Short mmCIF file of C-alpha atoms in Angstrom, two decimals:
data_model
loop_
_atom_site.label_atom_id
_atom_site.label_comp_id
_atom_site.label_asym_id
_atom_site.label_seq_id
_atom_site.Cartn_x
_atom_site.Cartn_y
_atom_site.Cartn_z
CA MET J 1 18.28 146.66 -60.89
CA PRO J 2 20.43 143.75 -59.60
CA SER J 3 24.08 144.58 -59.03
CA ASP J 4 25.23 142.17 -61.74
CA ALA J 5 23.14 144.07 -64.30
CA VAL J 6 25.11 147.30 -63.86
CA PHE J 7 27.12 147.82 -67.03
CA ASP J 8 30.20 149.50 -65.58
CA THR J 9 31.31 149.22 -61.98
CA GLY J 10 34.93 150.05 -62.79
CA LEU J 11 36.04 146.43 -62.93
CA LEU J 12 37.93 147.06 -66.18
CA SER J 13 39.13 150.50 -65.14
CA PRO J 14 40.82 150.34 -61.72
CA ALA J 15 42.35 153.76 -62.36
CA THR J 16 38.89 155.27 -62.03
CA ALA J 17 37.16 152.88 -59.63
CA GLY J 18 35.75 154.80 -56.69
CA HIS J 19 36.41 158.15 -58.34
CA ASP J 20 33.70 158.34 -60.98
CA HIS J 21 30.72 159.23 -58.80
CA LEU J 22 30.83 162.81 -60.12
CA VAL J 23 30.15 161.63 -63.67
CA SER J 24 27.68 158.80 -63.17
CA ASP J 25 24.48 158.47 -65.19
CA ARG J 26 22.53 159.68 -62.16
CA VAL J 27 24.69 162.80 -61.93
CA PHE J 28 24.08 163.60 -65.59
CA LEU J 29 20.36 163.03 -65.05
CA ASP J 30 20.42 165.40 -62.08
CA ALA J 31 22.14 167.99 -64.28
CA LEU J 32 19.49 167.62 -66.99
CA VAL J 33 16.70 168.15 -64.49
CA THR J 34 18.58 171.09 -62.97
CA ALA J 35 18.97 172.65 -66.41
CA GLU J 36 15.23 172.37 -67.08
CA VAL J 37 14.34 173.81 -63.66
CA ALA J 38 16.78 176.68 -64.20
CA LEU J 39 15.08 177.66 -67.45
CA ALA J 40 11.74 178.12 -65.73
CA GLY J 41 13.48 180.09 -63.00
CA ALA J 42 15.20 182.30 -65.56
CA TYR J 43 11.85 183.17 -67.12
CA ALA J 44 10.65 184.21 -63.68
CA ASP J 45 13.85 186.20 -63.10
CA ILE J 46 13.06 188.41 -66.11
CA ASP J 47 9.42 188.71 -64.95
CA LEU J 48 7.97 186.68 -67.78
CA ALA J 49 6.94 183.41 -66.12
CA PRO J 50 4.64 183.58 -63.08
CA ARG J 51 6.84 183.25 -60.05
CA GLU J 52 4.37 180.75 -58.60
CA ALA J 53 4.87 178.45 -61.61
CA ALA J 54 8.65 178.58 -61.31
CA GLN J 55 8.43 177.96 -57.58
CA ALA J 56 6.17 174.97 -58.15
CA ILE J 57 8.71 173.48 -60.53
CA GLY J 58 11.44 174.17 -58.04
CA ARG J 59 9.54 172.52 -55.20
CA GLU J 60 8.92 169.41 -57.27
CA PHE J 61 12.46 168.92 -58.51
CA GLU J 62 14.95 170.95 -56.50
CA ALA J 63 17.24 169.30 -53.94
CA ASP J 64 16.18 171.35 -50.91
CA ARG J 65 14.30 168.34 -49.55
CA GLY J 66 17.57 166.47 -49.03
CA VAL J 67 17.04 164.21 -52.06
CA ARG J 68 18.41 164.12 -55.58
CA VAL J 69 16.71 166.43 -58.04
CA SER J 70 16.00 163.51 -60.34
CA GLU J 71 14.32 161.41 -57.65
CA GLY J 72 11.61 159.24 -59.15
CA ILE J 73 13.20 159.13 -62.62
CA ASP J 74 14.89 155.87 -63.58
CA PRO J 75 18.02 156.45 -65.67
CA ALA J 76 17.79 153.01 -67.24
CA GLU J 77 14.19 153.53 -68.33
CA LEU J 78 15.04 157.00 -69.60
CA ALA J 79 17.95 155.58 -71.62
CA GLU J 80 15.65 153.09 -73.33
CA ALA J 81 13.09 155.81 -74.04
CA ALA J 82 15.86 158.03 -75.47
CA VAL J 83 16.47 155.70 -78.40
CA ALA J 84 13.44 156.93 -80.35
CA GLY J 85 14.51 160.60 -80.34
CA GLY J 86 18.25 160.07 -80.07
CA ASN J 87 18.69 161.82 -76.72
CA PRO J 88 17.31 161.54 -73.18
CA VAL J 89 15.96 165.08 -72.96
CA ILE J 90 12.86 164.31 -74.99
CA PRO J 91 11.47 161.59 -72.69
CA LEU J 92 12.67 163.53 -69.64
CA ILE J 93 10.48 166.51 -70.56
CA ALA J 94 7.44 164.26 -70.73
CA GLN J 95 8.17 162.76 -67.31
CA MET J 96 8.74 166.15 -65.72
CA LYS J 97 5.53 167.60 -67.15
CA GLN J 98 3.49 164.69 -65.82
CA ARG J 99 4.40 165.70 -62.28
CA LEU J 100 3.29 169.34 -62.60
CA ASN J 101 0.01 171.22 -62.76
CA GLU J 102 -1.00 172.89 -66.01
CA ASP J 103 0.30 176.36 -65.13
CA ALA J 104 3.75 175.10 -64.21
CA ARG J 105 3.89 172.57 -67.02
CA ALA J 106 3.79 175.33 -69.63
CA TRP J 107 7.20 176.63 -68.49
CA ILE J 108 9.10 173.36 -68.72
CA HIS J 109 11.43 173.46 -71.74
CA ARG J 110 9.64 176.54 -73.10
CA GLY J 111 11.38 177.68 -76.30
CA ALA J 112 14.37 175.40 -75.74
CA THR J 113 15.75 172.60 -77.86
CA SER J 114 17.12 169.34 -76.48
CA GLN J 115 20.69 170.39 -77.17
CA ASP J 116 20.27 173.54 -75.08
CA ILE J 117 19.48 171.41 -72.06
CA TRP J 118 22.03 168.70 -72.73
CA ASP J 119 24.93 171.07 -73.44
CA SER J 120 24.16 173.08 -70.33
CA ALA J 121 23.96 169.87 -68.30
CA ILE J 122 27.35 168.58 -69.50
CA MET J 123 28.89 171.92 -68.58
CA LEU J 124 27.37 171.60 -65.09
CA VAL J 125 28.78 168.11 -64.63
CA SER J 126 32.13 169.18 -66.04
CA ALA J 127 32.37 172.14 -63.67
CA ALA J 128 32.07 169.94 -60.59
CA ALA J 129 34.47 167.33 -61.98
CA VAL J 130 37.07 169.92 -63.00
CA GLU J 131 36.97 171.46 -59.53
CA GLN J 132 37.80 168.08 -58.01
CA VAL J 133 40.53 167.32 -60.54
CA ARG J 134 42.17 170.70 -59.84
CA ALA J 135 42.03 170.15 -56.10
CA SER J 136 43.80 166.78 -56.46
CA LEU J 137 46.42 168.20 -58.81
CA LEU J 138 47.18 171.09 -56.47
CA GLN J 139 47.54 168.69 -53.55
CA ALA J 140 50.03 166.71 -55.61
CA VAL J 141 51.90 169.91 -56.44
CA GLU J 142 52.31 170.74 -52.77
CA TRP J 143 53.64 167.28 -51.93
CA LEU J 144 56.11 167.52 -54.79
CA LEU J 145 57.26 170.98 -53.75
CA GLN J 146 57.97 169.63 -50.28
CA ALA J 147 60.04 166.88 -51.87
CA ALA J 148 61.84 169.39 -54.07
CA GLU J 149 62.71 171.50 -51.05
CA THR J 150 63.84 168.55 -48.93
CA HIS J 151 65.92 166.97 -51.69
CA SER J 152 67.16 170.08 -53.46
CA GLY J 153 70.80 169.05 -53.03
CA ASP J 154 70.44 165.29 -53.54
CA VAL J 155 72.36 164.49 -56.71
CA VAL J 156 71.26 161.70 -59.03
CA ALA J 157 72.13 160.59 -62.54
CA ALA J 158 70.01 162.19 -65.23
CA ARG J 159 69.09 159.80 -68.00
CA THR J 160 68.68 160.60 -71.67
CA LEU J 161 67.57 157.92 -74.13
CA THR J 162 67.64 155.51 -71.13
CA GLN J 163 71.38 156.04 -70.45
CA HIS J 164 73.25 157.98 -67.77
CA ALA J 165 73.82 161.50 -69.04
CA VAL J 166 74.90 164.17 -66.54
CA PRO J 167 74.18 164.77 -62.85
CA THR J 168 70.91 166.35 -61.82
CA THR J 169 69.07 166.56 -58.51
CA VAL J 170 66.02 164.93 -57.00
CA GLY J 171 64.82 168.43 -56.19
CA LEU J 172 64.92 169.53 -59.82
CA ARG J 173 63.08 166.40 -60.92
CA ALA J 174 60.36 166.94 -58.33
CA ALA J 175 60.08 170.62 -59.23
CA GLY J 176 59.67 169.67 -62.89
CA TRP J 177 56.84 167.29 -62.05
CA ALA J 178 55.22 169.97 -59.92
CA ARG J 179 55.50 172.64 -62.63
CA ALA J 180 53.75 170.42 -65.17
CA LEU J 181 50.91 169.57 -62.79
CA ARG J 182 50.52 173.19 -61.69
CA ARG J 183 50.37 174.37 -65.30
CA ALA J 184 47.68 171.79 -66.01
CA ALA J 185 45.72 172.89 -62.95
CA ASP J 186 45.97 176.53 -64.00
CA ARG J 187 44.73 175.68 -67.48
CA LEU J 188 41.72 173.90 -66.01
CA ASP J 189 41.06 176.94 -63.85
CA ALA J 190 41.01 179.14 -66.95
CA ILE J 191 38.54 176.95 -68.82
CA GLU J 192 35.27 178.73 -69.69
CA LEU J 193 32.18 176.58 -69.24
CA PRO J 194 29.21 178.37 -70.81
CA ALA J 195 25.52 177.61 -70.66
CA GLN J 196 23.69 176.91 -73.90
CA LEU J 197 20.33 178.47 -74.77
CA ALA J 198 19.71 179.27 -78.41
CA GLY J 199 16.68 177.36 -79.64
CA ALA J 200 16.21 174.92 -82.48
CA GLY J 201 18.40 176.58 -85.12
CA GLY J 202 20.72 178.57 -82.87
CA THR J 203 19.02 181.89 -83.71
CA LEU J 204 17.18 182.47 -80.39
CA ALA J 205 14.05 182.94 -82.52
CA SER J 206 11.81 181.10 -80.06
CA PHE J 207 13.06 183.20 -77.16
CA VAL J 208 12.67 186.46 -79.08
CA GLU J 209 9.12 185.39 -79.87
CA ILE J 210 8.34 184.48 -76.26
CA THR J 211 10.02 187.47 -74.62
CA GLY J 212 9.12 190.01 -77.30
CA SER J 213 12.55 191.39 -78.09
CA ASP J 214 16.15 190.50 -78.76
CA ASP J 215 17.24 192.33 -75.61
CA ASP J 216 14.88 190.32 -73.43
CA ALA J 217 15.93 187.09 -75.11
CA ARG J 218 19.54 187.93 -74.27
CA ARG J 219 18.50 188.77 -70.70
CA LEU J 220 16.92 185.34 -70.47
CA VAL J 221 20.13 183.65 -71.60
CA THR J 222 22.14 185.59 -69.02
CA ALA J 223 19.64 184.79 -66.27
CA TYR J 224 19.73 181.13 -67.24
CA ALA J 225 23.52 180.97 -67.10
CA HIS J 226 23.48 182.76 -63.73
CA ARG J 227 20.99 180.25 -62.36
CA LEU J 228 23.28 177.40 -63.36
CA GLY J 229 26.48 179.06 -62.17
CA LEU J 230 27.90 178.89 -65.69
CA ALA J 231 29.35 181.54 -67.99
CA ALA J 232 26.89 183.42 -70.17
CA PRO J 233 27.69 182.42 -73.77
CA GLU J 234 28.79 185.11 -76.21
CA ALA J 235 26.92 183.24 -78.94
CA PRO J 236 25.28 179.86 -79.50
CA TRP J 237 27.75 177.00 -79.71
CA HIS J 238 25.57 174.13 -80.94
CA VAL J 239 28.02 173.42 -83.76
CA THR J 240 30.95 175.52 -82.56
CA ARG J 241 32.23 173.05 -79.98
CA TRP J 242 35.13 174.91 -78.43
CA PRO J 243 33.74 174.55 -74.88
CA VAL J 244 34.03 170.79 -75.24
CA THR J 245 37.31 170.61 -77.16
CA GLU J 246 39.10 173.15 -74.96
CA LEU J 247 37.95 171.27 -71.88
CA GLY J 248 39.08 168.01 -73.44
CA ASP J 249 42.49 169.45 -74.27
CA ALA J 250 42.94 170.71 -70.72
CA LEU J 251 42.00 167.31 -69.30
CA VAL J 252 44.45 165.59 -71.64
CA GLN J 253 47.17 168.01 -70.51
CA ALA J 254 46.44 167.14 -66.89
CA LEU J 255 46.64 163.44 -67.66
CA ASP J 256 49.86 164.00 -69.63
CA ALA J 257 51.46 165.69 -66.64
CA ALA J 258 50.30 162.97 -64.28
CA GLY J 259 51.45 160.30 -66.72
CA LYS J 260 54.94 161.80 -66.94
CA LEU J 261 55.30 161.64 -63.16
CA ALA J 262 54.00 158.08 -63.12
CA ALA J 263 56.32 156.94 -65.91
CA ASP J 264 59.36 158.38 -64.13
CA VAL J 265 58.35 156.75 -60.85
CA LEU J 266 57.95 153.41 -62.62
CA THR J 267 61.46 153.69 -64.04
CA LEU J 268 63.10 154.96 -60.86
CA SER J 269 61.43 152.30 -58.69
CA ARG J 270 62.78 149.39 -60.75
CA SER J 271 64.72 146.97 -58.55
CA GLU J 272 68.02 147.65 -60.32
CA ILE J 273 67.60 151.44 -59.89
CA ALA J 274 65.59 151.76 -56.67
CA GLU J 275 66.05 155.50 -56.27
CA VAL J 276 62.34 155.93 -55.55
CA SER J 277 59.88 153.90 -53.51
CA VAL J 278 56.16 154.38 -53.03
CA GLY J 279 55.33 153.02 -49.62
CA ALA J 280 53.56 149.70 -49.24
CA GLY J 281 52.64 149.46 -52.92
CA GLY J 282 50.65 146.57 -54.29
CA GLY J 283 51.37 142.90 -53.88
CA SER J 284 51.50 140.10 -56.42
CA SER J 285 49.21 137.09 -56.61
CA SER J 286 52.18 134.74 -56.96
CA MET J 287 55.34 136.61 -55.88
CA PRO J 288 55.17 137.61 -52.21
CA GLN J 289 58.43 139.57 -52.34
CA LYS J 290 56.97 142.22 -54.68
CA GLN J 291 55.70 145.66 -53.72
CA ASN J 292 54.47 146.99 -57.03
CA PRO J 293 54.13 150.77 -57.66
CA THR J 294 50.46 150.21 -58.40
CA GLU J 295 49.28 153.82 -58.29
CA ALA J 296 51.87 154.82 -60.86
CA VAL J 297 50.69 151.94 -63.06
CA LEU J 298 47.07 153.11 -62.79
CA ILE J 299 47.97 156.73 -63.55
CA ARG J 300 49.98 155.71 -66.59
CA SER J 301 47.12 153.55 -67.86
CA ALA J 302 44.82 156.57 -67.71
CA ALA J 303 47.35 158.82 -69.44
CA ILE J 304 47.76 156.32 -72.28
CA ARG J 305 44.00 156.31 -72.92
CA ALA J 306 43.51 160.08 -72.78
CA PRO J 307 44.93 161.40 -76.09
CA GLN J 308 42.64 159.23 -78.20
CA LEU J 309 39.63 160.52 -76.29
CA GLY J 310 40.76 164.10 -76.86
CA ALA J 311 41.19 163.36 -80.54
CA THR J 312 37.67 161.95 -80.72
CA LEU J 313 36.29 165.18 -79.27
CA HIS J 314 38.11 167.16 -81.97
CA LEU J 315 36.85 164.83 -84.67
CA ALA J 316 33.29 165.23 -83.37
CA SER J 317 33.74 169.01 -83.33
CA ALA J 318 35.00 169.05 -86.91
CA LEU J 319 32.01 167.00 -88.05
CA ALA J 320 29.39 169.06 -86.21
CA VAL J 321 27.66 169.99 -89.46
CA ASP J 322 24.77 172.32 -90.30
CA GLU J 323 23.10 174.04 -87.35
CA ARG J 324 22.65 170.86 -85.32
CA PRO J 325 25.11 167.94 -85.51
CA ASP J 326 23.98 164.53 -86.68
CA GLY J 327 25.89 161.93 -84.68
CA ALA J 328 28.98 164.00 -83.92
CA TRP J 329 27.23 165.57 -80.93
CA HIS J 330 26.17 162.16 -79.68
CA ALA J 331 29.75 160.88 -79.99
CA GLU J 332 30.91 163.54 -77.55
CA TRP J 333 28.82 162.32 -74.62
CA PRO J 334 30.54 159.07 -73.62
CA THR J 335 33.90 160.41 -74.79
CA LEU J 336 33.87 163.47 -72.55
CA ARG J 337 32.47 161.48 -69.64
CA GLU J 338 35.28 158.93 -69.93
CA LEU J 339 37.91 161.68 -70.12
CA LEU J 340 36.47 163.36 -67.02
CA ARG J 341 36.38 160.00 -65.30
CA LEU J 342 40.01 159.26 -66.12
CA ALA J 343 41.11 162.70 -64.94
CA LEU J 344 39.23 162.33 -61.65
CA GLY J 345 40.82 158.97 -60.89
CA ALA J 346 44.31 159.78 -62.15
CA ALA J 347 44.46 163.14 -60.37
CA TRP J 348 43.45 161.55 -57.07
CA HIS J 349 46.03 158.80 -57.45
CA THR J 350 48.64 161.38 -58.43
CA SER J 351 48.07 163.23 -55.19
CA SER J 352 48.33 159.98 -53.24
CA LEU J 353 51.44 158.90 -55.15
CA ALA J 354 53.15 162.23 -54.55
CA ALA J 355 52.32 162.04 -50.85
CA HIS J 356 53.98 158.64 -50.47
CA LEU J 357 57.09 159.08 -52.61
CA SER J 358 60.38 158.50 -50.85
CA PHE J 359 63.87 158.92 -52.29
CA ASP J 360 66.83 156.67 -51.49
CA ARG J 361 70.01 158.72 -51.22
CA GLU J 362 72.20 155.61 -50.99
CA ALA J 363 70.75 154.16 -54.17
CA ALA J 364 71.29 157.49 -55.90
CA ARG J 365 74.97 157.56 -54.85
CA ARG J 366 75.42 153.95 -55.95
CA ASN J 367 73.89 154.62 -59.35
CA LEU J 368 76.07 157.69 -59.87
CA THR J 369 79.12 155.40 -59.86
CA ALA J 370 77.60 152.81 -62.21
CA SER J 371 79.25 154.37 -65.26
CA ALA J 372 82.72 154.46 -63.68
CA GLY J 373 82.35 158.17 -62.98
CA LEU J 374 81.70 159.08 -66.60
CA VAL J 375 78.46 160.81 -65.65
CA VAL J 376 80.74 163.91 -65.66
CA ALA J 377 82.15 163.20 -69.13
CA GLU J 378 80.49 166.30 -70.55
CA ARG J 379 82.34 168.44 -68.03
CA LEU J 380 85.63 166.70 -68.77
CA ALA J 381 85.20 167.41 -72.46
CA LEU J 382 84.58 171.09 -71.76
CA VAL J 383 87.58 171.44 -69.43
CA LEU J 384 90.15 169.05 -70.88
CA GLY J 385 89.23 169.24 -74.54
CA PRO J 386 88.20 166.46 -76.92
CA ALA J 387 91.66 165.01 -77.52
CA ALA J 388 92.55 164.75 -73.83
CA LEU J 389 89.15 163.26 -73.08
CA GLU J 390 89.70 160.53 -75.68
CA GLU J 391 92.89 159.55 -73.86
CA VAL J 392 91.11 159.50 -70.51
CA LEU J 393 88.27 157.38 -71.90
CA ALA J 394 90.75 154.91 -73.38
CA GLU J 395 92.46 154.50 -70.01
CA VAL J 396 89.12 154.03 -68.21
CA ALA J 397 88.11 151.42 -70.80
CA ASP J 398 91.33 149.55 -69.93
CA GLY J 399 90.35 149.52 -66.25
CA ALA J 400 91.95 152.69 -64.94
CA ASP J 401 90.30 154.78 -62.25
CA LEU J 402 88.74 157.93 -63.72
CA SER J 403 90.36 160.27 -61.18
CA ASP J 404 93.81 158.79 -61.82
CA ALA J 405 93.36 159.03 -65.58
CA VAL J 406 92.29 162.66 -65.32
CA ARG J 407 95.25 163.47 -63.08
CA ARG J 408 97.64 162.03 -65.61
CA SER J 409 95.96 164.04 -68.35
CA VAL J 410 96.14 167.24 -66.32
CA SER J 411 99.79 166.53 -65.47
CA ARG J 412 100.64 166.12 -69.14
CA SER J 413 98.93 169.36 -70.06
CA GLY J 414 100.23 171.36 -67.11
CA ALA J 415 96.75 172.86 -66.53
CA GLY J 416 95.94 174.10 -63.05
CA VAL J 417 92.80 172.05 -62.43
CA ASP J 418 91.31 170.76 -59.18
CA VAL J 419 90.82 167.14 -60.23
CA ASP J 420 88.77 166.12 -57.21
CA ASP J 421 86.32 168.91 -57.96
CA LEU J 422 86.31 168.16 -61.69
CA VAL J 423 85.28 164.51 -61.33
CA ASP J 424 82.80 165.03 -58.46
CA PRO J 425 79.20 164.67 -59.78
CA LEU J 426 77.98 166.79 -56.89
CA ARG J 427 79.91 169.74 -58.31
CA TYR J 428 78.32 169.58 -61.77
CA THR J 429 74.65 170.37 -61.28
CA GLY J 430 74.69 173.81 -62.86
CA SER J 431 71.72 175.97 -61.85
CA ALA J 432 69.68 173.10 -60.40
CA ALA J 433 69.46 174.60 -56.92
CA ILE J 434 68.45 178.00 -58.33
CA LEU J 435 65.81 176.43 -60.57
CA VAL J 436 64.33 174.61 -57.59
CA ALA J 437 64.27 177.80 -55.53
CA GLU J 438 62.57 179.64 -58.39
CA ALA J 439 59.97 176.89 -58.70
CA LEU J 440 59.23 177.04 -55.01
CA ARG J 441 58.80 180.82 -55.13
CA ALA J 442 56.68 180.77 -58.27
CA MET J 443 54.28 178.06 -57.14
CA ARG J 444 53.99 178.96 -53.50
CA ASN J 445 53.71 182.69 -54.11
CA PRO J 446 52.13 183.04 -57.59
CA GLU J 447 51.03 186.61 -56.87
CA GLY J 448 54.47 187.69 -55.73
CA PRO J 449 56.74 190.27 -57.38
#
């Protein structure tokens, strides 16, 4: 196929370009073939299929020859052939059987339904993608923890509803980003990805018939899951789509956490704030002075797209009617693939962004003074009282220095207050240092006391 005939090279999705090889059509096709091969192997594992037949299937399609398991099968041709039956498994079975002798051919897809193979295949693809997403997230967490440790005492203005609020620290910000990413990574780690093998109506009737008993049918399901490296399902999930929706929710959470970091970086790297920079950044086609925080832009673009994809998975799950879904199942395929793709790209860029973040202490100090020292107004209200604070604010509004206004207020009240300490933003960060230390302990020693 000529390169200009490829539908999606990532041109419209730079957040994922170069990071979607784990969820390509070829990868899904490999997973489908692997799922079919594993079924024949599972029959052999419970001493039902002749081991020679299973081995013949394995030799024809397994990857031990240094090639892809789907070698010789054209995804584009398979996609066109899939239109008639509504899924690619049906034409795939025919192609696989053509390459086998009669004895081996009988054990391809024996007792299974198309959804058994497809659902198992998407779990296989998801498992590899999730592993990579987690690895990128955990790398980002480590970079952020290093930043939190290095900048634990660097005070900056916290912002609420876009305005200066009270002092906080760079370390606490970085620790917050890290906590969110670590929680997302842990949720992905806890996701259960089960195989699917239940037959046409989800009753295992075909497998009970083939194996001769319910116990042996269950043994087959367990052997099949083991062959694929997936969890053995407690029950069929053809129309009980929690494996897909829980995975989707976990991916959305990961993209949410990455998007929060990206959004903060975009704000803090604005020219008029400049508390954060991201290395070389990206240039502009017309403005040579610019160094755009491109990775943060790409991450945020992925995070914006994710919730709608997660919602589509839930809608498909809710509409998975009867014992086999009509259309809802099909709607999951591109939706889950796109969500995996976004998570792969965004997680990688998040790790890279975290590795290249730098924090400008001078800009932070400059910004702390932008509100004439009133970043400590909350503290003044607590110490001086509302009435005295109103007087101080009135004087500052007339051009008075905050420290001088507070001294006059303290003098009038006769209170024994250290004014220099009271108006110093560095002395009003509460438990920020403790919270950073706790974050470092919790994430670097999760098994600790």
